[in-house]
CSV table of C-alpha atoms in Angstrom, one decimal:
chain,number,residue,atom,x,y,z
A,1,UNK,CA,-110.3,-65.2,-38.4
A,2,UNK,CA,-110.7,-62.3,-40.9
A,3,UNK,CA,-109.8,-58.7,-39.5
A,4,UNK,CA,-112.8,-56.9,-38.5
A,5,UNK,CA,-113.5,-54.3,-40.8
A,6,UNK,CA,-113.4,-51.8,-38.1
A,7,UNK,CA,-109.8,-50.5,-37.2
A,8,UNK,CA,-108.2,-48.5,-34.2
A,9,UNK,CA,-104.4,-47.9,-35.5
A,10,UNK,CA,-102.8,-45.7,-32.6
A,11,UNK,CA,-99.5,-44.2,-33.5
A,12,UNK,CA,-99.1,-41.8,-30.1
A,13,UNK,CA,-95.7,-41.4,-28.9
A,14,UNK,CA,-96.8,-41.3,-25.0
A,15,UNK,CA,-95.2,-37.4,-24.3
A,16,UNK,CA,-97.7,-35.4,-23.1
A,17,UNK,CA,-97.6,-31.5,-22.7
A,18,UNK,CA,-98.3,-30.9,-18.9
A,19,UNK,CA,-100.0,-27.7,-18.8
A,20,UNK,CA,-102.4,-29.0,-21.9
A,21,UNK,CA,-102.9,-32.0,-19.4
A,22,UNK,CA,-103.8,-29.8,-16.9
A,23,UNK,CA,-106.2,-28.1,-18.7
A,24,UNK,CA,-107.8,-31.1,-20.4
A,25,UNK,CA,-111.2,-31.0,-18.8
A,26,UNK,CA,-111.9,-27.8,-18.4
A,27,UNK,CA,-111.6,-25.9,-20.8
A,28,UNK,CA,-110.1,-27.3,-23.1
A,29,UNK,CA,-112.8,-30.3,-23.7
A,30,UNK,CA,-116.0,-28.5,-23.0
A,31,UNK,CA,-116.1,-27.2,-26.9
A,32,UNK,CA,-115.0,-30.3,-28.5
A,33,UNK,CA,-118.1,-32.2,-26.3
A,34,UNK,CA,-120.5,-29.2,-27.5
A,35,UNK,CA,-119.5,-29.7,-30.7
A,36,UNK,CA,-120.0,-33.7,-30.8
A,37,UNK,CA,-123.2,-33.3,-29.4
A,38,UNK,CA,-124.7,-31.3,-32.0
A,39,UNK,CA,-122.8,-33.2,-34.7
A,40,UNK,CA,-124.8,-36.4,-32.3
A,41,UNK,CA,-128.0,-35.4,-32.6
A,42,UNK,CA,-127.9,-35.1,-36.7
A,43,UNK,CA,-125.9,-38.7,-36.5
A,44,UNK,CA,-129.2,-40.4,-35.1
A,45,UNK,CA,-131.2,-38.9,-37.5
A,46,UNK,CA,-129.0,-40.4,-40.0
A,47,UNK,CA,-129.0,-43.7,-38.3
A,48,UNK,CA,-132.6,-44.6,-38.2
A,49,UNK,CA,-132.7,-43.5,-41.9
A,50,UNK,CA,-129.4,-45.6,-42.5
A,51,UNK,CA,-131.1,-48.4,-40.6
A,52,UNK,CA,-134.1,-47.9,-42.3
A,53,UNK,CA,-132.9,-47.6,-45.8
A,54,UNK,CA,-130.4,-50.8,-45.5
A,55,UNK,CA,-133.4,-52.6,-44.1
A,56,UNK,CA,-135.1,-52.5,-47.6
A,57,UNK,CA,-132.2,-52.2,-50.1
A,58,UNK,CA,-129.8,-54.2,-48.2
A,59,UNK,CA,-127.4,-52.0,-48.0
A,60,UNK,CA,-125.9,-48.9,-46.1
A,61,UNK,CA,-125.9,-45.9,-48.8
A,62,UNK,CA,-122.4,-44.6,-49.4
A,63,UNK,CA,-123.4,-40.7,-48.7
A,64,UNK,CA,-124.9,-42.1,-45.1
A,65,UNK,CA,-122.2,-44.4,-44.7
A,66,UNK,CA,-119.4,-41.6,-44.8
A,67,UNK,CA,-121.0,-39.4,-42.9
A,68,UNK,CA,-121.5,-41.4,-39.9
A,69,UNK,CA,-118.0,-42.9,-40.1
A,70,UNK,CA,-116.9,-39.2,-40.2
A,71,UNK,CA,-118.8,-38.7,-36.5
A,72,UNK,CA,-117.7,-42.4,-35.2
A,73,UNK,CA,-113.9,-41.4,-35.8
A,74,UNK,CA,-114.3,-37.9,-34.6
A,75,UNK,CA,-115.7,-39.0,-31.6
A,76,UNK,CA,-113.2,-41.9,-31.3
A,77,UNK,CA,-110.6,-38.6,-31.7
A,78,UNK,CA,-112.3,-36.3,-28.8
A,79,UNK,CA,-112.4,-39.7,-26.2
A,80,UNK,CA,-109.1,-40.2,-26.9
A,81,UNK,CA,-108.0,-36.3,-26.1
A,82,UNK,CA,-110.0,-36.4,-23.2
A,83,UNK,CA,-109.3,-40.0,-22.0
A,84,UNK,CA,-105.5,-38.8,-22.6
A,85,UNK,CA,-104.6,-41.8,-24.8
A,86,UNK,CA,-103.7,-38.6,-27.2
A,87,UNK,CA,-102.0,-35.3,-27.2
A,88,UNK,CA,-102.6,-33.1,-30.4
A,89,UNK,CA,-106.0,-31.1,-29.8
A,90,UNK,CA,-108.8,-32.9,-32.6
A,91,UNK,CA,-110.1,-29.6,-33.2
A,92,UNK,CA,-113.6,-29.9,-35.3
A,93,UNK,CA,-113.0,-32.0,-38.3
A,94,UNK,CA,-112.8,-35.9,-38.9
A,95,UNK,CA,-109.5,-35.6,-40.4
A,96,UNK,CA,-107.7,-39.0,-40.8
A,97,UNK,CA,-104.5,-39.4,-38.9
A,98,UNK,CA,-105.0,-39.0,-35.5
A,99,UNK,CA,-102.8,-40.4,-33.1
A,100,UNK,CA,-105.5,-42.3,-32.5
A,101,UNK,CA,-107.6,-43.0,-35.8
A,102,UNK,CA,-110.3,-45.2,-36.4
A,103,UNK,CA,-110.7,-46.9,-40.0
A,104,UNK,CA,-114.3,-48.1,-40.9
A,105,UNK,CA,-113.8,-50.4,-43.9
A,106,UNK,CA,-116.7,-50.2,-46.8
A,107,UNK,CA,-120.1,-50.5,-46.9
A,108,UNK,CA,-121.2,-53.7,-47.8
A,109,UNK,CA,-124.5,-55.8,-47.9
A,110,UNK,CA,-126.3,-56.7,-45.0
A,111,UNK,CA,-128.7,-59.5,-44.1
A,112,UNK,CA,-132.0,-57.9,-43.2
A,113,UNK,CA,-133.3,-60.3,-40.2
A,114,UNK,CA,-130.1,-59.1,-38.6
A,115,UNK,CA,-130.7,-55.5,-39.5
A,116,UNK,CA,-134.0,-55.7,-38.1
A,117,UNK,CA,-133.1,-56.8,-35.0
A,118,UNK,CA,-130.0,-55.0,-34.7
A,119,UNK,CA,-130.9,-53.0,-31.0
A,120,UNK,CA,-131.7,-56.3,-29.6
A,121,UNK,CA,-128.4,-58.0,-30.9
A,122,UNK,CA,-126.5,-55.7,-29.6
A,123,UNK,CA,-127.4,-55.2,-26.4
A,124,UNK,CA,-124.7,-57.7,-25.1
A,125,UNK,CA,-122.0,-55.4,-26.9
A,126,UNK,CA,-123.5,-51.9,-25.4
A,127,UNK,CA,-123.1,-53.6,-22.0
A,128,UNK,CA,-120.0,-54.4,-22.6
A,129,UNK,CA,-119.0,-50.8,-23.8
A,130,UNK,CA,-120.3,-49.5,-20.8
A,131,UNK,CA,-118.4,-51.2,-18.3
A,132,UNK,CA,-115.4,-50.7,-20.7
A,133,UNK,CA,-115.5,-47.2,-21.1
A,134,UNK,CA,-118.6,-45.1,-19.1
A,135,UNK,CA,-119.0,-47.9,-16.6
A,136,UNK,CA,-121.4,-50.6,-16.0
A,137,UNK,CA,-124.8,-49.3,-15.7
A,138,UNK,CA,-125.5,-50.8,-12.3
A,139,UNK,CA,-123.9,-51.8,-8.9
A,140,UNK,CA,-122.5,-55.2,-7.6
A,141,UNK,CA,-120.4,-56.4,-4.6
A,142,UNK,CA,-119.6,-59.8,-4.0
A,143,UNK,CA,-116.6,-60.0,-1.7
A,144,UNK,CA,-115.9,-64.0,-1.8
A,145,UNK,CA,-112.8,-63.9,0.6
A,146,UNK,CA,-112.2,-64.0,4.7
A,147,UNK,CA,-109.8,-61.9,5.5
A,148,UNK,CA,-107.2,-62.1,2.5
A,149,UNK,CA,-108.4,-59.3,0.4
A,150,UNK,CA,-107.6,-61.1,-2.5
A,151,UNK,CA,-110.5,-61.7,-5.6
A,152,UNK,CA,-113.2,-59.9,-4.8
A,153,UNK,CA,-115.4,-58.7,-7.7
A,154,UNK,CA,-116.3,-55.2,-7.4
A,155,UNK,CA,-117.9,-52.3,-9.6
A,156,UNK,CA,-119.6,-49.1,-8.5
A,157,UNK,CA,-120.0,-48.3,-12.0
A,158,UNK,CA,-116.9,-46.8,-12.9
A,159,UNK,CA,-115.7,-47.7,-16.4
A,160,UNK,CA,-112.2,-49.1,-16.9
A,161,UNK,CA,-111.4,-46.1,-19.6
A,162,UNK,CA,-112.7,-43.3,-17.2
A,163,UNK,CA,-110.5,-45.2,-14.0
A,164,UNK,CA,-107.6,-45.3,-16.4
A,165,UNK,CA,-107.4,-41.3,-17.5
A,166,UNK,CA,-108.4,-40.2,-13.9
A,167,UNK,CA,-105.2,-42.4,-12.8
A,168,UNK,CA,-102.6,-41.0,-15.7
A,169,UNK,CA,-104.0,-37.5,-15.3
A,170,UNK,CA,-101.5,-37.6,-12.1
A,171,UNK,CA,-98.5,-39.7,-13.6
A,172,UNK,CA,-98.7,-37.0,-16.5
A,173,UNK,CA,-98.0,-34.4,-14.3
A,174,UNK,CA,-95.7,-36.1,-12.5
A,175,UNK,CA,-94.0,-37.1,-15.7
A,176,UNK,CA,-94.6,-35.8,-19.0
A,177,UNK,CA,-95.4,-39.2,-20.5
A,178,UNK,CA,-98.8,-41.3,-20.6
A,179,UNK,CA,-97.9,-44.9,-19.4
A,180,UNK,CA,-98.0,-47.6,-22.5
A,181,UNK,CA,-100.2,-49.8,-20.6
A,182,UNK,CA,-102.6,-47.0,-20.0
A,183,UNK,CA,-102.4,-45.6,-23.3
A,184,UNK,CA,-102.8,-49.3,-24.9
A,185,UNK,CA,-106.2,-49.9,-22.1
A,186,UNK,CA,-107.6,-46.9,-23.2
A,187,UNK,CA,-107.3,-47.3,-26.9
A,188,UNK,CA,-108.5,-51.5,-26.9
A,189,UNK,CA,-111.8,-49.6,-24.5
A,190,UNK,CA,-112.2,-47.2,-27.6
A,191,UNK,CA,-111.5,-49.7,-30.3
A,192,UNK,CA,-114.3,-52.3,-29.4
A,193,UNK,CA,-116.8,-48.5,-28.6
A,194,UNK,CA,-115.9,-48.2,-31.8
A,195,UNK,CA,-117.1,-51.4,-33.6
A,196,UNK,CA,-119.5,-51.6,-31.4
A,197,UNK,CA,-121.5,-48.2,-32.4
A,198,UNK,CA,-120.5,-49.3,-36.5
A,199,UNK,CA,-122.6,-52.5,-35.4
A,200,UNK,CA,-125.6,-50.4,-33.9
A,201,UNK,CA,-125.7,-48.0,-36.5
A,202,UNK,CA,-125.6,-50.5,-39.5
A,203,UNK,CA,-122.2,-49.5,-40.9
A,204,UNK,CA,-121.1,-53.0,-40.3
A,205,UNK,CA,-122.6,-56.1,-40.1
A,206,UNK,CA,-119.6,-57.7,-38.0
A,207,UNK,CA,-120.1,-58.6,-34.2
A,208,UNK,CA,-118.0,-56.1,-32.0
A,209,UNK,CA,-114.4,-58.3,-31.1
A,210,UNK,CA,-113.8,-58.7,-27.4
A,211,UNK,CA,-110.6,-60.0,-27.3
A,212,UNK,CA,-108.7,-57.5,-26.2
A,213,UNK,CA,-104.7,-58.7,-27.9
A,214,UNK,CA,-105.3,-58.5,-31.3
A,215,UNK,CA,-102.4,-58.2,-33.3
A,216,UNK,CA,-103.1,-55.1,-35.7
A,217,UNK,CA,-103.6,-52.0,-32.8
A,218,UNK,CA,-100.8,-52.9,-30.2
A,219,UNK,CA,-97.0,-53.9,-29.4
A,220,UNK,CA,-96.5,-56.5,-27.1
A,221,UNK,CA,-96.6,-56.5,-23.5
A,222,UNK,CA,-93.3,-56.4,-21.5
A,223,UNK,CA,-92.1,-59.5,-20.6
A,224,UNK,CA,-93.5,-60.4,-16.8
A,225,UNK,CA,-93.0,-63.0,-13.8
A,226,UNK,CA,-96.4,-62.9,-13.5
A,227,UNK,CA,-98.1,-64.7,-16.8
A,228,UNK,CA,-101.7,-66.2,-17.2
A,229,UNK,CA,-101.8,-69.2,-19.5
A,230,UNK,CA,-105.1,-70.4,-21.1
A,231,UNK,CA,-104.9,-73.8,-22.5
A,232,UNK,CA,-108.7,-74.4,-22.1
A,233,UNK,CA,-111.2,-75.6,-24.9
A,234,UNK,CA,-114.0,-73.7,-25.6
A,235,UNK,CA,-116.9,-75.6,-25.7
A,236,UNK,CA,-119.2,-76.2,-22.6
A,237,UNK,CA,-121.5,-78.3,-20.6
A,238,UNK,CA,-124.6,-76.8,-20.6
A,239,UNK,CA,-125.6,-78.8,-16.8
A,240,UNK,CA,-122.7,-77.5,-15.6
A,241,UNK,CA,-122.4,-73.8,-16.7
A,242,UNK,CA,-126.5,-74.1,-16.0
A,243,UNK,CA,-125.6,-74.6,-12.3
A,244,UNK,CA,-122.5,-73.2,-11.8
A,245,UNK,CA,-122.8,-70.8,-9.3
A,246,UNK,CA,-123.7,-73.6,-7.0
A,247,UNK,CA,-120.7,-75.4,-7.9
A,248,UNK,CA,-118.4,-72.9,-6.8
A,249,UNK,CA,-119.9,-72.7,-3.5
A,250,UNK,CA,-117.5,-75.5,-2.0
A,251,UNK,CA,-114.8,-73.4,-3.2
A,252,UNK,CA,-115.9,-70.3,-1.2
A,253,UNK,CA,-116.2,-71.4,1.8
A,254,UNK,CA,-112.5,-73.3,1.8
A,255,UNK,CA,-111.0,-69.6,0.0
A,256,UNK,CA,-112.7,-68.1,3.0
A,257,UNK,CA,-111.3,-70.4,5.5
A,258,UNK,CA,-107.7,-70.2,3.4
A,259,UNK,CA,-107.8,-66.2,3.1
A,260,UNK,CA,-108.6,-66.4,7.3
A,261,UNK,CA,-104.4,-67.5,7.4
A,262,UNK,CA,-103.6,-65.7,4.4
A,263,UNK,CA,-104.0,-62.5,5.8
A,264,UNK,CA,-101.9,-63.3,8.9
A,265,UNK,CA,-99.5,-64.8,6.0
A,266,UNK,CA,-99.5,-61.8,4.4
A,267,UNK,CA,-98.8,-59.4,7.7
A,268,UNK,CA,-95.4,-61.8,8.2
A,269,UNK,CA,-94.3,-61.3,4.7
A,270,UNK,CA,-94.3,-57.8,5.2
A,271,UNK,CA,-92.3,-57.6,8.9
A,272,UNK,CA,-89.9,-60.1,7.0
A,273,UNK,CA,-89.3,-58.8,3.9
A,274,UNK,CA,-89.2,-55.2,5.1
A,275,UNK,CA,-86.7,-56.4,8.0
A,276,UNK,CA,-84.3,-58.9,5.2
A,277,UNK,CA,-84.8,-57.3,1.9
A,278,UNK,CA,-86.2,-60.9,0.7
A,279,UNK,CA,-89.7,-62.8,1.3
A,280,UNK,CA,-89.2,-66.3,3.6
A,281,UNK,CA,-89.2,-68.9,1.2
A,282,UNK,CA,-92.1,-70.7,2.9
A,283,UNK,CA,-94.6,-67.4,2.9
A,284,UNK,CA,-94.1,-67.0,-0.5
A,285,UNK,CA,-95.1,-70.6,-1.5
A,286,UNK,CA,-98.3,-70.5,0.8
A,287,UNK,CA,-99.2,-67.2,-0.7
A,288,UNK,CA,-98.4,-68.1,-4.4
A,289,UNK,CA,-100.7,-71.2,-3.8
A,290,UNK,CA,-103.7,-69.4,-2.5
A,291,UNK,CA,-103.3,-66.5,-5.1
A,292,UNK,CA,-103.3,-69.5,-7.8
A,293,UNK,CA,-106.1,-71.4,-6.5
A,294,UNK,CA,-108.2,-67.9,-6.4
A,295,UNK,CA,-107.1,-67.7,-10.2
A,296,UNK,CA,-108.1,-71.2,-10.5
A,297,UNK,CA,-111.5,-70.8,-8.8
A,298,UNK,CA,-112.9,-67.7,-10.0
A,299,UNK,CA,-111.8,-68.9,-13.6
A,300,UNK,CA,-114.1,-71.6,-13.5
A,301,UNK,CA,-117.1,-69.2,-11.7
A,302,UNK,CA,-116.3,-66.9,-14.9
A,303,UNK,CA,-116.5,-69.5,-17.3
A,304,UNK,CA,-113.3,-68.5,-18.7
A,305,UNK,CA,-112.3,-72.6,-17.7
A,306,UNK,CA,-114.4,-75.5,-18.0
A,307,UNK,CA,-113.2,-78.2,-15.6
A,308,UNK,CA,-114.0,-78.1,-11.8
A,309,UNK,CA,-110.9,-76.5,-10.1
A,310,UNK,CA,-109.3,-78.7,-7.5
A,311,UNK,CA,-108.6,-77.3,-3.8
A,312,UNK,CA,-104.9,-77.0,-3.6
A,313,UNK,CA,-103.4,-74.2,-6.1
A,314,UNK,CA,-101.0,-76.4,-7.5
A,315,UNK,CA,-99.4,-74.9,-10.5
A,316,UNK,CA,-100.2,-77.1,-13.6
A,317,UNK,CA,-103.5,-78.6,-12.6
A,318,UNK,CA,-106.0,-76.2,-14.0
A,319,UNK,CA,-106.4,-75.3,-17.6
A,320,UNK,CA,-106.2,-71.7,-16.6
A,321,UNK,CA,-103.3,-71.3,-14.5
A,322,UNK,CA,-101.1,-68.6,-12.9
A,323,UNK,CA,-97.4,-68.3,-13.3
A,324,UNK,CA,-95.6,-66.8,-10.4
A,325,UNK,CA,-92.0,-65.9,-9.8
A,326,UNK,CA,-89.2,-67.7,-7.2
A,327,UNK,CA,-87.7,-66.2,-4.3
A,328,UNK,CA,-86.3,-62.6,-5.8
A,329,UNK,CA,-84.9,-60.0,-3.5
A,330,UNK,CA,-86.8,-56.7,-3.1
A,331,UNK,CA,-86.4,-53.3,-1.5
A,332,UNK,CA,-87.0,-52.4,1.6
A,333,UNK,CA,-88.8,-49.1,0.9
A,334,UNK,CA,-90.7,-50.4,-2.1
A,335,UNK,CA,-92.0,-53.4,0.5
A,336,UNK,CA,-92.4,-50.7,3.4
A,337,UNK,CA,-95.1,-48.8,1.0
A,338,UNK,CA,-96.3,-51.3,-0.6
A,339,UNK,CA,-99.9,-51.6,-0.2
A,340,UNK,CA,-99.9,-47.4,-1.3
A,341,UNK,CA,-98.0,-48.0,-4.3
A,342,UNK,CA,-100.5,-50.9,-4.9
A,343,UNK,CA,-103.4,-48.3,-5.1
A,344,UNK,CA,-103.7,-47.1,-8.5
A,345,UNK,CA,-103.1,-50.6,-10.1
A,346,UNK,CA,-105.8,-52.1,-7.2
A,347,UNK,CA,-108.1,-48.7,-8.4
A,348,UNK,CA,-107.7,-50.4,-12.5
A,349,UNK,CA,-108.3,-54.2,-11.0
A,350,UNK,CA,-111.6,-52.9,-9.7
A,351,UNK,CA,-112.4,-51.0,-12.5
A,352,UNK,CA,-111.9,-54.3,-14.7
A,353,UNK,CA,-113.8,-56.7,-12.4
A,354,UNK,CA,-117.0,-54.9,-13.4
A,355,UNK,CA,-115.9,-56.0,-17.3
A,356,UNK,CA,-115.1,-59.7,-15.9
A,357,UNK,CA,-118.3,-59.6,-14.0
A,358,UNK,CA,-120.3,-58.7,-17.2
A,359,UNK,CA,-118.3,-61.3,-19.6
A,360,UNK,CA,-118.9,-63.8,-17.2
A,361,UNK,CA,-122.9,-63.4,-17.3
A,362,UNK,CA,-123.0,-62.7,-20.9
A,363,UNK,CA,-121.0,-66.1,-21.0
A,364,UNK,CA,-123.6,-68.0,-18.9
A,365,UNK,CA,-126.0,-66.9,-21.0
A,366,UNK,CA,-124.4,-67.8,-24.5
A,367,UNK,CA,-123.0,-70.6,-23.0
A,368,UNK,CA,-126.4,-72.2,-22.0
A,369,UNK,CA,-127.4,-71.9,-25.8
A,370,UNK,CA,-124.7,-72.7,-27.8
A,371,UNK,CA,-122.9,-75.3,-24.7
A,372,UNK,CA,-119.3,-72.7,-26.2
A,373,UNK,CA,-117.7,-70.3,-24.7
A,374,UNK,CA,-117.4,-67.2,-27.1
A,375,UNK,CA,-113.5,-66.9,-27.6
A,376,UNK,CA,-113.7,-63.0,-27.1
A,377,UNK,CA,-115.3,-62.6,-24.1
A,378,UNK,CA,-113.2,-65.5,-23.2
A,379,UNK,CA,-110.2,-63.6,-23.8
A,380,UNK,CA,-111.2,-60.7,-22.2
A,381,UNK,CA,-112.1,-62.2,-18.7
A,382,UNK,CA,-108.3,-63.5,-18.7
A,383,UNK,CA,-107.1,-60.2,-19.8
A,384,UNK,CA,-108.9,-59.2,-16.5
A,385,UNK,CA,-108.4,-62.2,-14.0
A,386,UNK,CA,-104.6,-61.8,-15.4
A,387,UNK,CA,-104.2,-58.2,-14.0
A,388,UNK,CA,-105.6,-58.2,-11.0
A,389,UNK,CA,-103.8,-61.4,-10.4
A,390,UNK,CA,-100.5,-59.5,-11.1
A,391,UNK,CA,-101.7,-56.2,-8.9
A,392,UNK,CA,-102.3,-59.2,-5.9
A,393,UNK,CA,-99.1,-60.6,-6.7
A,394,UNK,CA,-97.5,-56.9,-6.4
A,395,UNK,CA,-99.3,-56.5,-3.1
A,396,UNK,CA,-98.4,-59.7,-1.8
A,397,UNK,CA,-95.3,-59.0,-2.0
A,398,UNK,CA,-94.1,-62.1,-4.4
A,399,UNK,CA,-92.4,-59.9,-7.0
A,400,UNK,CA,-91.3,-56.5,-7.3
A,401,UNK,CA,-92.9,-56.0,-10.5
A,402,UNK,CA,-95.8,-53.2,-11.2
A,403,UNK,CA,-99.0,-55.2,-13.1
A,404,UNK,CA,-99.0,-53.9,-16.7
A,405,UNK,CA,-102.3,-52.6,-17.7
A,406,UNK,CA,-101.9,-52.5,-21.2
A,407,UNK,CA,-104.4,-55.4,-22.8
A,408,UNK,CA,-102.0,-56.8,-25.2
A,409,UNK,CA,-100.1,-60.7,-25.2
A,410,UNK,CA,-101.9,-61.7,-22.1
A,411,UNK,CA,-101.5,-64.9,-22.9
A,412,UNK,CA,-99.1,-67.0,-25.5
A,413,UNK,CA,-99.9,-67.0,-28.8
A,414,UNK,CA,-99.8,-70.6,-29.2
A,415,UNK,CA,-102.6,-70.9,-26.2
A,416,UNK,CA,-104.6,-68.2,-28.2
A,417,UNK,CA,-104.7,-70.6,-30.7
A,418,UNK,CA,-106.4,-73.4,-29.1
A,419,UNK,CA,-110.1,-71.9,-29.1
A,420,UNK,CA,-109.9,-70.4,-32.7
């Protein structure tokens, strides 16, 4: 696939300065927002004329073209100082070469159907954006468990982005340093704003990119016990997406039965492995079963697998499937507190299952006309099963390791392939 025109390069070294952190919000922020809000209102007046003008010529003009670039990447600047995936101050300029830049390509010709209809094509992408970033515009609560805890999709409208800074504004004062994985979720959240607002305001005619590992913004994740693979084709039965939601419903009642003895499961893994140092063997396979089959299951309700999911978690049996760890020893401490160490990754699994929750209806949707799944959103609704699998996995108590947040090599590059 070509690179999309629009580019977030990041090139932060993760030290923050404490008391600048401190101060982010107030006061620090309150004139860059001022001043991006004035700069705003003369960049919609310049859109619809963009819009309008590229409508009849074709074409975005070059003078209209660079000046909305020019507010795109300062604004991609002043969310990135606030969101604290950067440190220098943006101060009032577009100036390339900020930690966290933003590269818009050329102008180039347009087709004029899709120009026309531009708001209504992109209203899949805005949605997206929002969940990503502001937060979904709505609220949702499906809890499809017993008394596991484990799975449930949830959003209160928080976006991932906003959970994300809230979160590191603590481990930066605690620190002096902006987690990767933070730093990485933020930028991918401000990367696919990004294209998405050159898409709305005709600087490019390129669909926003959903997948949230591309190769040109990120390093690669840290290597982890806890891996998603995806070795799942694409393409779709439209009866079966079409009434998928009553498919699943075998599965929820048996995950609500199975969550009814994985939450006494879970209590004896706890006693045991605070008590020993080390999980009983047996727990930890009944437990790395159930988490899998809840991969497994709300996969296939998310439409980021085709086949029907069998009842049994067994590891290899589902096209997207969950790699857990063996038996590993683990301290005693670290197992006593567990479930409170668990709370900022399980606050960033919440904030992603509104993004899973919105790729999986804009799936259903594109799915039911075109019988494919689109590879981005795809992508990025196994970015998302794959964390909070590894924050339930944490809080389960089957490995040691803290989930990663940062969006990058969730899966192997060689399963990536497989739905190009």
């Amino acid at each position: 696939m070509d690179e999309h025109p629009v580019r977030v390069t990041v090139t932060d070294d993760l030290r923050r300065n404490r008391w600048t952190v401190f101060f982010r919000y107030i006061p620090l922020s309150i004139p860059l927002i001022v001043w991006l809000g004035l700069w705003g209102i003369a960049a919609v007046i310049a859109g619809f004329v963009n819009w309008l003008v590229t409508l009849i010529a074709g074409r975005s003009p070059e003078p209209l073209f660079d000046f909305l670039a020019s507010y795109f990447r300062y604004a991609t600047h002043v969310y990135a100082y606030v969101l604290l995936a950067a440190n220098p101050y943006p101060w009032f300029t577009a100036d390339r070469g900020y930690p966290v830049d933003v590269e818009f390509g050329r102008s180039l010709p347009q087709n004029r159907w899709k120009t026309g209809f531009r708001i209504l094509l992109a209203l899949p992408a805005i949605v997206v954006t929002g969940a990503l970033v502001d937060g979904a515009p709505y609220s949702w609560d499906a809890q499809a468990n017993g008394g596991g805890g484990s799975m449930s999709f949830r959003t209160a409208g928080t976006g991932v982005a906003v959970t994300v800074a809230f979160l590191a504004w603590f481990a930066i004062l605690a620190r002096g340093r902006m987690p990767r994985g933070f730093r990485d979720l933020v930028a991918f959240c401000l990367r696919y704003a990004a294209q998405t607002y050159a898409y709305v305001f005709v600087l490019t005619e390129r669909y926003p990119d959903a997948d949230p590992a591309l190769p040109e913004s990120f390093e690669p994740a840290p290597p982890s016990p806890v891996r998603l693979t995806l070795d799942d084709d694409p393409r779709r039965s439209r009866l079966t997406v079409l009434f998928r939601g009553l498919l699943f419903l075998p599965h929820l009642v048996w995950l609500a039965l199975w969550s009814i003895a994985a939450f006494f499961a879970l209590i004896a893994i706890w006693v045991a492995t605070v008590v020993s140092g080390r999980p009983p063997a047996g727990l930890h396979r009944f437990l790395s079963s159930y988490l899998r089959y809840a991969v497994h299951i709300f996969a296939f309700l998310a439409l980021i697998g085709g086949p029907f999911p069998g009842f049994n978690g067994r590891q290899g049996t589902y096209p997207v499937d969950l790699e857990l760890p063996g038996l590993e020893p683990q301290g005693r401490w670290g197992a006593f507190f567990r479930l409170v160490l668990a709370i900022p990754a399980l606050a960033v699994a919440s904030a992603l299952d509104g993004v899973l929750v919105v790729s999986a209806v804009l799936a259903w949707f594109f799915s039911l006309v075109t019988a494919r799944e689109p590879v981005g959103l795809q992508r990025l609704g196994a970015f998302a099963l794959r964390y909070h699998a590894q924050t339930d996995a944490y809080a389960f108590l089957l490995t040691g390791r803290y989930p990663y947040s940062g969006p990058a090599t969730h899966v192997a590059d060689e399963q990536l392939a497989l739905a190009e």
